[in-house]
mmCIF file of C-alpha atoms and ligand atoms in Angstrom:
data_model
loop_
_atom_site.group_PDB
_atom_site.id
_atom_site.type_symbol
_atom_site.label_atom_id
_atom_site.label_comp_id
_atom_site.label_asym_id
_atom_site.label_seq_id
_atom_site.Cartn_x
_atom_site.Cartn_y
_atom_site.Cartn_z
ATOM 1 C CA MET A 259 0.007 -0.139 -0.235
ATOM 2 C CA ASP A 260 1.256 3.833 -0.958
ATOM 3 C CA GLY A 261 2.527 5.477 2.311
ATOM 4 C CA LEU A 262 0.332 8.111 1.887
ATOM 5 C CA ALA A 263 -2.824 6.057 1.957
ATOM 6 C CA ARG A 264 -1.259 4.088 4.993
ATOM 7 C CA ARG A 265 -1.301 7.319 6.733
ATOM 8 C CA TYR A 266 -4.550 8.369 5.457
ATOM 9 C CA LEU A 267 -5.977 5.333 7.064
ATOM 10 C CA GLU A 268 -3.701 5.820 10.246
ATOM 11 C CA VAL A 269 -5.041 9.612 10.838
ATOM 12 C CA ARG A 270 -8.279 8.599 10.113
ATOM 13 C CA ARG A 271 -9.145 5.820 12.434
ATOM 14 C CA GLN A 272 -7.359 8.305 15.262
ATOM 15 C CA THR A 273 -10.451 10.169 14.508
ATOM 16 C CA ASP A 274 -12.720 7.328 14.743
ATOM 17 C CA GLY A 275 -11.159 6.040 18.237
ATOM 18 C CA LEU A 276 -11.600 9.347 19.495
ATOM 19 C CA ALA A 277 -15.353 9.157 18.863
ATOM 20 C CA GLU A 278 -15.618 5.328 20.185
ATOM 21 C CA PRO A 279 -16.329 6.068 24.254
ATOM 22 C CA LEU A 280 -19.301 8.856 22.902
ATOM 23 C CA SER A 281 -23.129 8.129 22.659
ATOM 24 C CA ALA A 282 -24.711 9.254 19.793
ATOM 25 C CA GLU A 283 -26.266 11.787 22.152
ATOM 26 C CA ASP A 284 -22.704 12.833 23.751
ATOM 27 C CA CYS A 285 -21.519 13.357 19.447
ATOM 28 C CA GLN A 286 -24.851 15.646 19.126
ATOM 29 C CA ALA A 287 -24.675 18.638 22.020
ATOM 30 C CA GLN A 288 -23.014 21.675 21.136
ATOM 31 C CA SER A 289 -22.075 23.768 24.519
ATOM 32 C CA MET A 290 -21.422 27.006 23.328
ATOM 33 C CA PRO A 291 -20.857 28.652 19.778
ATOM 34 C CA ASP A 292 -17.200 28.077 19.668
ATOM 35 C CA ALA A 293 -16.951 24.733 20.310
ATOM 36 C CA SER A 294 -18.481 22.067 17.697
ATOM 37 C CA PRO A 295 -20.288 18.472 18.188
ATOM 38 C CA THR A 296 -17.953 15.600 17.760
ATOM 39 C CA LYS A 297 -20.425 14.479 15.002
ATOM 40 C CA TRP A 298 -20.081 17.623 13.193
ATOM 41 C CA HIS A 299 -16.415 17.384 13.247
ATOM 42 C CA LEU A 300 -16.583 13.396 12.041
ATOM 43 C CA ALA A 301 -18.237 15.274 9.258
ATOM 44 C CA HIS A 302 -16.538 18.443 8.582
ATOM 45 C CA THR A 303 -13.157 16.301 8.247
ATOM 46 C CA SER A 304 -14.756 14.394 5.531
ATOM 47 C CA TRP A 305 -16.516 17.338 3.467
ATOM 48 C CA PHE A 306 -12.585 18.580 3.469
ATOM 49 C CA PHE A 307 -11.383 15.677 1.582
ATOM 50 C CA GLU A 308 -14.464 15.563 -0.475
ATOM 51 C CA THR A 309 -14.330 19.779 -1.010
ATOM 52 C CA PHE A 310 -10.634 20.473 -1.917
ATOM 53 C CA VAL A 311 -9.575 16.901 -2.885
ATOM 54 C CA LEU A 312 -11.884 14.516 -4.962
ATOM 55 C CA PRO A 313 -12.642 15.497 -8.272
ATOM 56 C CA GLY A 314 -16.122 14.914 -9.421
ATOM 57 C CA PRO A 315 -19.132 16.374 -7.860
ATOM 58 C CA PRO A 316 -20.362 15.673 -4.184
ATOM 59 C CA LEU A 317 -21.721 12.223 -2.786
ATOM 60 C CA GLU A 318 -24.472 14.531 -0.646
ATOM 61 C CA PRO A 319 -24.957 18.091 -1.893
ATOM 62 C CA SER A 320 -26.642 18.872 1.198
ATOM 63 C CA PHE A 321 -23.620 18.420 3.075
ATOM 64 C CA GLN A 322 -21.850 20.927 1.316
ATOM 65 C CA TYR A 323 -23.854 23.531 3.232
ATOM 66 C CA LEU A 324 -23.857 22.235 6.486
ATOM 67 C CA PHE A 325 -20.350 21.126 6.844
ATOM 68 C CA ASN A 326 -18.318 23.721 5.879
ATOM 69 C CA SER A 327 -16.586 25.628 8.377
ATOM 70 C CA TYR A 328 -15.467 29.121 7.069
ATOM 71 C CA TYR A 329 -14.912 28.797 3.454
ATOM 72 C CA ASP A 330 -16.603 31.938 1.428
ATOM 73 C CA ALA A 331 -14.870 30.856 -1.887
ATOM 74 C CA VAL A 332 -16.940 27.349 -1.267
ATOM 75 C CA GLY A 333 -20.419 28.963 -0.693
ATOM 76 C CA PRO A 334 -23.034 29.724 2.237
ATOM 77 C CA ARG A 335 -22.889 27.624 5.283
ATOM 78 C CA HIS A 336 -24.428 26.811 7.937
ATOM 79 C CA PRO A 337 -24.211 29.129 11.131
ATOM 80 C CA ARG A 338 -21.817 28.115 13.738
ATOM 81 C CA PRO A 339 -23.386 28.853 16.930
ATOM 82 C CA ALA A 340 -26.455 26.222 15.273
ATOM 83 C CA ARG A 341 -24.106 22.968 14.317
ATOM 84 C CA GLY A 342 -25.899 21.221 17.906
ATOM 85 C CA LEU A 343 -29.564 22.007 16.328
ATOM 86 C CA LEU A 344 -28.350 19.467 12.859
ATOM 87 C CA THR A 345 -30.260 16.661 14.571
ATOM 88 C CA ARG A 346 -30.095 15.306 10.893
ATOM 89 C CA PRO A 347 -28.018 13.633 9.243
ATOM 90 C CA SER A 348 -27.613 10.809 12.131
ATOM 91 C CA LEU A 349 -24.276 9.661 13.716
ATOM 92 C CA ASP A 350 -24.849 6.311 11.689
ATOM 93 C CA GLU A 351 -25.123 8.251 8.526
ATOM 94 C CA VAL A 352 -21.957 10.466 9.056
ATOM 95 C CA ARG A 353 -20.251 7.302 10.071
ATOM 96 C CA ARG A 354 -21.609 6.030 6.946
ATOM 97 C CA TYR A 355 -20.420 9.137 5.056
ATOM 98 C CA ARG A 356 -17.002 8.838 6.065
ATOM 99 C CA ARG A 357 -16.223 5.147 4.859
ATOM 100 C CA ARG A 358 -17.620 6.741 1.584
ATOM 101 C CA ILE A 359 -15.066 9.134 1.552
ATOM 102 C CA ASP A 360 -12.580 6.880 2.380
ATOM 103 C CA GLU A 361 -12.992 4.500 -0.147
ATOM 104 C CA ALA A 362 -13.103 7.425 -2.641
ATOM 105 C CA VAL A 363 -9.659 8.864 -1.246
ATOM 106 C CA LEU A 364 -7.545 5.583 -1.091
ATOM 107 C CA ASP A 365 -9.344 4.436 -4.742
ATOM 108 C CA TYR A 366 -8.004 8.101 -5.891
ATOM 109 C CA ILE A 367 -4.739 7.544 -4.052
ATOM 110 C CA GLU A 368 -4.404 4.214 -5.863
ATOM 111 C CA ARG A 369 -5.127 5.481 -9.542
ATOM 112 C CA GLY A 370 -1.928 8.156 -9.031
ATOM 113 C CA VAL A 371 -2.300 11.317 -8.072
ATOM 114 C CA GLU A 372 0.063 14.365 -8.393
ATOM 115 C CA ALA A 373 1.718 15.937 -6.481
ATOM 116 C CA ASP A 374 -0.099 19.083 -5.854
ATOM 117 C CA VAL A 375 -3.476 16.295 -4.871
ATOM 118 C CA ARG A 376 -0.739 14.618 -2.945
ATOM 119 C CA ALA A 377 0.055 17.952 -0.973
ATOM 120 C CA ARG A 378 -3.889 18.838 -0.542
ATOM 121 C CA ILE A 379 -4.307 15.211 0.566
ATOM 122 C CA VAL A 380 -1.158 16.262 3.057
ATOM 123 C CA LEU A 381 -2.992 19.089 4.341
ATOM 124 C CA GLY A 382 -6.471 17.189 4.824
ATOM 125 C CA LEU A 383 -4.860 14.803 7.548
ATOM 126 C CA HIS A 384 -2.742 17.548 9.478
ATOM 127 C CA HIS A 385 -6.466 19.377 9.404
ATOM 128 C CA GLU A 386 -7.933 16.449 10.559
ATOM 129 C CA GLN A 387 -5.681 16.282 12.894
ATOM 130 C CA GLN A 388 -6.683 19.847 14.451
ATOM 131 C CA HIS A 389 -9.639 18.484 14.667
ATOM 132 C CA GLN A 390 -8.872 16.053 16.678
ATOM 133 C CA GLU A 391 -7.950 18.035 19.352
ATOM 134 C CA LEU A 392 -10.875 19.873 19.052
ATOM 135 C CA ILE A 393 -13.270 17.071 19.455
ATOM 136 C CA LEU A 394 -11.013 16.466 22.794
ATOM 137 C CA THR A 395 -11.421 20.070 23.991
ATOM 138 C CA ASP A 396 -15.020 20.627 22.846
ATOM 139 C CA ILE A 397 -16.410 17.400 24.769
ATOM 140 C CA LYS A 398 -14.376 18.168 27.557
ATOM 141 C CA HIS A 399 -16.490 21.956 27.541
ATOM 142 C CA LEU A 400 -19.506 19.852 27.048
ATOM 143 C CA LEU A 401 -18.891 17.445 29.985
ATOM 144 C CA GLY A 402 -17.348 19.820 32.483
ATOM 145 C CA GLY A 403 -20.901 21.572 31.923
ATOM 146 C CA HIS A 404 -22.940 18.613 33.088
ATOM 147 C CA PRO A 405 -23.848 18.603 36.801
ATOM 148 C CA ASP A 406 -22.315 14.903 37.152
ATOM 149 C CA ALA A 407 -19.142 16.145 35.955
ATOM 150 C CA PRO A 408 -18.774 12.531 34.218
ATOM 151 C CA SER A 409 -15.708 10.726 32.524
ATOM 152 C CA TYR A 410 -14.803 10.958 28.858
ATOM 153 C CA ARG A 411 -14.057 7.421 29.293
ATOM 154 C CA ARG A 412 -16.972 6.089 29.807
ATOM 155 C CA GLY A 413 -16.760 2.681 32.301
ATOM 156 C CA SER A 414 -13.241 3.512 32.736
ATOM 157 C CA ALA A 415 -12.209 3.658 36.608
ATOM 158 C CA PRO A 416 -12.079 6.530 38.856
ATOM 159 C CA ALA A 417 -9.885 9.258 37.856
ATOM 160 C CA PRO A 418 -6.708 7.949 38.847
ATOM 161 C CA ARG A 419 -5.143 9.823 42.011
ATOM 162 C CA ALA A 420 -2.213 12.010 40.157
ATOM 163 C CA ARG A 421 0.355 11.812 42.293
ATOM 164 C CA ALA A 422 2.322 14.904 43.729
ATOM 165 C CA THR A 423 6.115 14.989 42.210
ATOM 166 C CA GLY A 424 7.466 18.197 43.683
ATOM 167 C CA ALA A 425 8.214 20.107 40.419
ATOM 168 C CA PRO A 426 11.575 21.020 39.295
ATOM 169 C CA PRO A 427 12.659 24.551 40.782
ATOM 170 C CA LEU A 428 11.955 27.147 37.951
ATOM 171 C CA GLU A 429 15.525 27.994 36.120
ATOM 172 C CA TRP A 430 15.917 31.101 34.400
ATOM 173 C CA ILE A 431 17.915 29.325 30.716
ATOM 174 C CA ALA A 432 19.829 32.385 29.499
ATOM 175 C CA ARG A 433 19.494 33.266 25.753
ATOM 176 C CA PRO A 434 21.724 35.232 23.436
ATOM 177 C CA GLY A 435 20.121 38.471 21.814
ATOM 178 C CA GLY A 436 21.199 39.078 17.758
ATOM 179 C CA ILE A 437 19.612 38.014 14.734
ATOM 180 C CA THR A 438 18.724 34.654 14.272
ATOM 181 C CA GLU A 439 16.137 32.994 11.913
ATOM 182 C CA ILE A 440 12.623 31.298 12.606
ATOM 183 C CA GLY A 441 9.853 29.755 10.349
ATOM 184 C CA VAL A 442 10.318 27.258 7.133
ATOM 185 C CA ALA A 443 11.104 27.825 3.994
ATOM 186 C CA GLU A 444 8.216 27.975 1.392
ATOM 187 C CA PRO A 445 6.131 24.782 0.980
ATOM 188 C CA VAL A 446 7.661 22.351 -1.497
ATOM 189 C CA ALA A 447 5.786 20.427 -4.033
ATOM 190 C CA GLY A 448 4.106 17.361 -2.436
ATOM 191 C CA GLY A 449 3.804 18.807 0.795
ATOM 192 C CA GLU A 450 6.483 16.993 2.939
ATOM 193 C CA PRO A 451 8.092 17.663 5.170
ATOM 194 C CA PHE A 452 4.732 19.392 6.000
ATOM 195 C CA ALA A 453 3.946 23.067 7.621
ATOM 196 C CA PHE A 454 1.289 25.366 7.075
ATOM 197 C CA ASP A 455 1.317 28.356 5.164
ATOM 198 C CA ASN A 456 1.547 30.596 8.083
ATOM 199 C CA GLU A 457 4.730 29.319 9.556
ATOM 200 C CA SER A 458 6.703 30.793 5.906
ATOM 201 C CA PRO A 459 8.777 32.455 4.531
ATOM 202 C CA ARG A 460 11.703 31.604 6.779
ATOM 203 C CA HIS A 461 13.554 34.996 7.521
ATOM 204 C CA GLN A 462 15.504 37.113 9.924
ATOM 205 C CA VAL A 463 14.636 38.677 13.493
ATOM 206 C CA LEU A 464 15.984 40.628 15.971
ATOM 207 C CA LEU A 465 16.018 39.568 19.657
ATOM 208 C CA ARG A 466 17.196 41.627 23.097
ATOM 209 C CA PRO A 467 19.274 39.455 25.789
ATOM 210 C CA HIS A 468 16.559 37.507 27.237
ATOM 211 C CA ALA A 469 15.755 34.216 29.869
ATOM 212 C CA ILE A 470 13.372 31.587 29.700
ATOM 213 C CA ALA A 471 11.931 29.647 32.004
ATOM 214 C CA SER A 472 13.151 26.143 32.334
ATOM 215 C CA ARG A 473 9.543 24.622 33.083
ATOM 216 C CA LEU A 474 5.755 25.648 32.712
ATOM 217 C CA VAL A 475 4.188 27.206 35.375
ATOM 218 C CA THR A 476 2.508 25.254 37.839
ATOM 219 C CA CYS A 477 -1.150 24.909 39.432
ATOM 220 C CA GLY A 478 0.548 25.662 42.787
ATOM 221 C CA GLU A 479 2.178 28.486 41.309
ATOM 222 C CA TYR A 480 -1.109 29.865 40.210
ATOM 223 C CA ARG A 481 -2.983 29.476 43.348
ATOM 224 C CA ALA A 482 -0.353 31.498 45.148
ATOM 225 C CA PHE A 483 -1.321 34.276 42.059
ATOM 226 C CA ILE A 484 -5.042 33.984 43.161
ATOM 227 C CA ASP A 485 -4.122 34.007 46.730
ATOM 228 C CA ASP A 486 -2.614 37.228 46.818
ATOM 229 C CA GLY A 487 -5.304 38.561 45.283
ATOM 230 C CA GLY A 488 -4.347 38.150 41.507
ATOM 231 C CA TYR A 489 -7.754 38.338 40.719
ATOM 232 C CA ARG A 490 -8.712 41.768 42.598
ATOM 233 C CA ARG A 491 -6.523 44.226 41.559
ATOM 234 C CA PRO A 492 -6.458 46.121 38.285
ATOM 235 C CA GLU A 493 -2.481 46.962 37.936
ATOM 236 C CA LEU A 494 -1.691 43.813 36.952
ATOM 237 C CA TRP A 495 -4.108 43.210 34.160
ATOM 238 C CA LEU A 496 -4.248 44.524 30.616
ATOM 239 C CA SER A 497 -7.392 47.015 30.112
ATOM 240 C CA ASP A 498 -9.563 44.562 28.088
ATOM 241 C CA GLY A 499 -8.188 41.719 30.557
ATOM 242 C CA TRP A 500 -10.030 43.343 33.536
ATOM 243 C CA ALA A 501 -13.417 44.068 31.574
ATOM 244 C CA GLU A 502 -12.957 40.737 30.686
ATOM 245 C CA ILE A 503 -12.420 38.684 34.315
ATOM 246 C CA THR A 504 -15.274 41.312 35.488
ATOM 247 C CA ALA A 505 -17.755 40.776 33.387
ATOM 248 C CA GLN A 506 -17.261 37.057 32.978
ATOM 249 C CA HIS A 507 -16.999 36.591 36.934
ATOM 250 C CA HIS A 508 -13.334 35.013 36.201
ATOM 251 C CA ASP A 509 -11.515 34.090 39.768
ATOM 252 C CA ARG A 510 -9.857 31.321 38.824
ATOM 253 C CA PRO A 511 -8.900 29.220 35.924
ATOM 254 C CA MET A 512 -11.297 27.318 34.169
ATOM 255 C CA TYR A 513 -11.986 23.637 35.523
ATOM 256 C CA TRP A 514 -11.476 24.621 38.914
ATOM 257 C CA ARG A 515 -13.726 24.354 41.164
ATOM 258 C CA GLY A 516 -12.321 24.780 44.890
ATOM 259 C CA GLN A 517 -9.980 22.289 45.977
ATOM 260 C CA THR A 518 -11.023 19.796 43.096
ATOM 261 C CA ILE A 519 -10.456 20.008 39.083
ATOM 262 C CA PHE A 520 -12.542 18.566 35.895
ATOM 263 C CA THR A 521 -10.729 16.469 33.505
ATOM 264 C CA LEU A 522 -11.189 14.160 30.603
ATOM 265 C CA ASP A 523 -11.009 11.600 33.426
ATOM 266 C CA GLY A 524 -13.976 13.204 35.867
ATOM 267 C CA GLU A 525 -13.407 15.544 38.635
ATOM 268 C CA ARG A 526 -10.657 14.934 40.633
ATOM 269 C CA ALA A 527 -7.848 17.053 43.422
ATOM 270 C CA LEU A 528 -6.162 19.660 42.275
ATOM 271 C CA ILE A 529 -2.324 18.271 42.190
ATOM 272 C CA ASP A 530 -0.208 21.620 42.913
ATOM 273 C CA ASP A 531 2.818 20.641 40.827
ATOM 274 C CA GLU A 532 0.667 20.208 37.284
ATOM 275 C CA PRO A 533 1.043 22.825 35.282
ATOM 276 C CA VAL A 534 -1.781 25.271 35.055
ATOM 277 C CA THR A 535 -3.890 25.313 31.977
ATOM 278 C CA HIS A 536 -7.251 26.235 30.606
ATOM 279 C CA VAL A 537 -5.950 30.062 31.060
ATOM 280 C CA SER A 538 -6.402 32.749 28.800
ATOM 281 C CA PHE A 539 -4.061 35.145 27.498
ATOM 282 C CA TYR A 540 -5.297 37.965 29.828
ATOM 283 C CA GLU A 541 -4.863 35.215 33.029
ATOM 284 C CA ALA A 542 -1.100 34.020 31.684
ATOM 285 C CA ASP A 543 -0.190 38.300 30.956
ATOM 286 C CA ALA A 544 -1.568 38.884 34.627
ATOM 287 C CA PHE A 545 0.186 36.555 36.348
ATOM 288 C CA ALA A 546 3.585 37.097 34.434
ATOM 289 C CA ARG A 547 3.135 40.394 35.190
ATOM 290 C CA TRP A 548 2.589 39.461 38.982
ATOM 291 C CA ALA A 549 5.483 36.817 38.806
ATOM 292 C CA GLY A 550 7.771 40.442 38.086
ATOM 293 C CA ALA A 551 8.069 38.602 34.560
ATOM 294 C CA ARG A 552 6.532 38.437 31.036
ATOM 295 C CA LEU A 553 5.322 36.299 28.058
ATOM 296 C CA PRO A 554 8.125 34.904 25.506
ATOM 297 C CA THR A 555 7.824 36.541 22.086
ATOM 298 C CA GLU A 556 6.759 33.485 19.879
ATOM 299 C CA MET A 557 10.492 34.261 18.328
ATOM 300 C CA GLU A 558 12.076 34.032 21.466
ATOM 301 C CA TRP A 559 9.964 30.431 21.960
ATOM 302 C CA GLU A 560 10.744 29.346 18.389
ATOM 303 C CA ALA A 561 14.821 30.252 18.789
ATOM 304 C CA ALA A 562 14.958 27.965 22.001
ATOM 305 C CA ALA A 563 12.410 25.429 20.958
ATOM 306 C CA ALA A 564 14.260 24.664 17.652
ATOM 307 C CA ALA A 565 17.338 23.932 19.563
ATOM 308 C CA GLN A 566 15.420 20.765 21.022
ATOM 309 C CA PRO A 567 13.820 18.174 19.624
ATOM 310 C CA ILE A 568 10.531 16.597 20.543
ATOM 311 C CA ALA A 569 11.364 13.804 23.043
ATOM 312 C CA ALA A 570 9.880 9.950 23.757
ATOM 313 C CA HIS A 571 8.550 11.558 27.191
ATOM 314 C CA ASP A 572 6.799 14.614 26.071
ATOM 315 C CA ASN A 573 3.139 14.297 26.704
ATOM 316 C CA LEU A 574 1.168 14.607 23.282
ATOM 317 C CA ALA A 575 -1.877 13.366 22.875
ATOM 318 C CA ASP A 576 -0.343 9.848 21.962
ATOM 319 C CA SER A 577 0.371 9.349 25.405
ATOM 320 C CA GLY A 578 -3.778 8.979 26.286
ATOM 321 C CA ALA A 579 -3.392 11.283 29.297
ATOM 322 C CA PHE A 580 -5.309 13.955 28.051
ATOM 323 C CA HIS A 581 -3.702 16.392 31.043
ATOM 324 C CA PRO A 582 -0.773 17.707 31.482
ATOM 325 C CA ARG A 583 1.228 15.659 33.483
ATOM 326 C CA SER A 584 3.651 16.714 36.526
ATOM 327 C CA LEU A 585 7.080 17.061 36.023
ATOM 328 C CA PRO A 586 9.338 14.668 38.185
ATOM 329 C CA ALA A 587 11.687 16.821 40.247
ATOM 330 C CA ASP A 588 14.763 15.045 39.242
ATOM 331 C CA SER A 589 13.915 15.729 35.411
ATOM 332 C CA ALA A 590 16.810 16.815 33.036
ATOM 333 C CA GLY A 591 15.805 19.582 31.272
ATOM 334 C CA GLY A 592 16.400 18.688 27.149
ATOM 335 C CA SER A 593 19.686 19.851 24.838
ATOM 336 C CA ALA A 594 18.489 23.560 25.481
ATOM 337 C CA GLY A 595 17.894 22.787 29.370
ATOM 338 C CA LEU A 596 14.173 23.516 28.771
ATOM 339 C CA HIS A 597 10.872 20.860 30.155
ATOM 340 C CA GLN A 598 7.706 20.571 28.650
ATOM 341 C CA ILE A 599 8.251 22.813 25.366
ATOM 342 C CA TYR A 600 6.083 20.105 23.342
ATOM 343 C CA GLY A 601 2.902 18.670 24.581
ATOM 344 C CA ASP A 602 1.162 19.379 28.422
ATOM 345 C CA VAL A 603 -0.221 22.750 27.229
ATOM 346 C CA TRP A 604 0.100 24.841 24.515
ATOM 347 C CA GLU A 605 1.983 28.248 25.803
ATOM 348 C CA TRP A 606 0.536 31.607 25.146
ATOM 349 C CA THR A 607 2.966 34.214 23.942
ATOM 350 C CA ALA A 608 3.246 38.065 23.750
ATOM 351 C CA SER A 609 2.905 37.970 19.720
ATOM 352 C CA ALA A 610 -0.427 38.875 17.970
ATOM 353 C CA TYR A 611 -0.879 36.866 15.408
ATOM 354 C CA ALA A 612 0.865 38.180 12.063
ATOM 355 C CA PRO A 613 1.877 37.421 8.907
ATOM 356 C CA TYR A 614 5.497 36.755 8.214
ATOM 357 C CA PRO A 615 7.683 39.577 6.333
ATOM 358 C CA GLY A 616 6.527 38.078 2.877
ATOM 359 C CA TYR A 617 4.011 35.351 3.265
ATOM 360 C CA ARG A 618 1.532 34.729 0.588
ATOM 361 C CA PRO A 619 -1.726 32.603 1.518
ATOM 362 C CA ALA A 620 -2.256 30.007 -1.069
ATOM 363 C CA ALA A 621 -4.328 30.472 -4.488
ATOM 364 C CA GLY A 622 -7.996 29.454 -4.044
ATOM 365 C CA ALA A 623 -10.736 28.839 -1.723
ATOM 366 C CA LEU A 624 -7.717 27.035 0.767
ATOM 367 C CA GLY A 625 -5.757 30.825 0.867
ATOM 368 C CA GLU A 626 -8.487 31.037 3.555
ATOM 369 C CA TYR A 627 -7.315 28.203 5.724
ATOM 370 C CA ASN A 628 -4.871 30.741 7.609
ATOM 371 C CA GLY A 629 -4.516 33.901 6.075
ATOM 372 C CA LYS A 630 -7.945 35.517 6.978
ATOM 373 C CA PHE A 631 -7.349 34.874 11.089
ATOM 374 C CA MET A 632 -4.178 37.496 10.971
ATOM 375 C CA CYS A 633 -6.132 39.666 12.891
ATOM 376 C CA ASN A 634 -6.785 40.532 16.766
ATOM 377 C CA GLN A 635 -5.476 36.875 18.078
ATOM 378 C CA LEU A 636 -2.805 35.728 20.258
ATOM 379 C CA VAL A 637 -0.136 32.837 18.998
ATOM 380 C CA LEU A 638 0.518 29.938 21.263
ATOM 381 C CA ARG A 639 3.255 27.425 20.366
ATOM 382 C CA GLY A 640 4.413 23.877 21.596
ATOM 383 C CA GLY A 641 1.461 21.766 21.333
ATOM 384 C CA SER A 642 -0.659 20.233 24.123
ATOM 385 C CA CYS A 643 -1.345 17.083 25.418
ATOM 386 C CA ALA A 644 -4.467 16.888 23.073
ATOM 387 C CA THR A 645 -2.295 17.574 20.125
ATOM 388 C CA PRO A 646 -0.944 14.341 18.288
ATOM 389 C CA ARG A 647 3.202 13.867 18.040
ATOM 390 C CA SER A 648 2.960 13.652 14.535
ATOM 391 C CA HIS A 649 1.455 17.153 14.144
ATOM 392 C CA ILE A 650 3.902 19.614 16.076
ATOM 393 C CA ARG A 651 7.211 21.040 15.444
ATOM 394 C CA ALA A 652 9.156 24.295 16.471
ATOM 395 C CA SER A 653 8.034 26.139 13.604
ATOM 396 C CA TYR A 654 3.657 25.816 14.478
ATOM 397 C CA ARG A 655 2.098 28.335 14.837
ATOM 398 C CA ASN A 656 -1.489 27.872 16.857
ATOM 399 C CA PHE A 657 -4.041 31.149 17.363
ATOM 400 C CA PHE A 658 -6.557 32.207 19.412
ATOM 401 C CA PRO A 659 -8.579 35.238 20.961
ATOM 402 C CA ALA A 660 -7.246 36.822 23.933
ATOM 403 C CA GLY A 661 -10.288 35.574 26.366
ATOM 404 C CA THR A 662 -9.951 31.706 25.241
ATOM 405 C CA ARG A 663 -9.785 29.510 27.763
ATOM 406 C CA TRP A 664 -11.281 26.100 26.632
ATOM 407 C CA GLN A 665 -8.632 25.008 25.192
ATOM 408 C CA PHE A 666 -5.414 23.407 27.122
ATOM 409 C CA SER A 667 -3.726 27.040 27.206
ATOM 410 C CA GLY A 668 -0.845 27.248 29.981
ATOM 411 C CA ILE A 669 2.146 29.907 30.814
ATOM 412 C CA ARG A 670 5.667 29.649 30.544
ATOM 413 C CA LEU A 671 7.685 32.942 31.692
ATOM 414 C CA ALA A 672 10.250 34.539 29.935
ATOM 415 C CA ARG A 673 12.205 38.197 31.604
ATOM 416 C CA ASP A 674 14.890 40.623 29.948
ATOM 417 C CA ALA A 675 18.209 39.609 30.467
HETATM 418 FE FE1 FE2 B 817 -11.828 22.870 9.597
#
């Protein structure tokens, strides 16, 4: 079998596996406008291959409208906040649609496809991996709002008692100033090694000497910020952030409930040594100011991460933990002296999501994939415990609006030298 076909099947089966513990009712509901039903994710990722890869007319013409996410050049679409109201097609019908798309794509690969089509299939697989992460964060938001705080993994034992390990002390890793390069060269025909268009072109940036924290901020450290009146002191907050926590009555990270925390394994004790997660950019920024530090820029982050490859023990989705892990006190840092660069939580940076110098979006509807969102969002780096290992790299730029909390987002500090 063609290597691309094998890879296609592997990614598609991983998506099906994520929906496996869920009932049809779980897959139907939508907890908020930002989150989508699992059923919609299952259908939309198939719609992507049908729209951008397969030749010929669509298998189900009405799905063109129902499962288009945001591609204006493709045509009109069903409104995002009302995705949970799509009780038809049924979950079984969506699963059959997935199988028909699989047959068509595999048949197409087998007949031999040009480099540009292969590149769009690879793009479709990375798109699908992005939705794998969203399936987990969206279902967490749904189950987290249920009075019983149920586990995502039905029938599994009660949430394991996470162990306190005594995280190693936070160290400041000195980083040099000067001209360095970040980003990737223009994508090559065939699409591998893969990068999204927003990661290129590779270009020079000027860094000032600075230091970056050796590990993520923990729940215990974040609790000290709360106990010190962090949420009641306007001098610690950006104006928009203060307005947001006042309007939303935020006084702790999402999913914290007193001394307990809601996880994809249900509710359990809050562990001080675990990385804090489900904080907004505003909360990350206020914490950093309280700690006498700041958030790293995405240029500083990438320059530091590029020296350190993904490690076998990094906690990405493949570990199956689906929650950030405590760092053992005796952990050795990677080659750059850094812990938890990949996985655990997406790290908010101080950088606005903007085009790199010389950025050109792809031609046609696929040019809408990343480029049109380069306004009013912040960059996050490094992947999370819900990100597939084969989906992350040093140059990867995730992006969300500053108030976003339902993703696995956390904090790494930096400071000027
Ligand atoms: Fe999508």
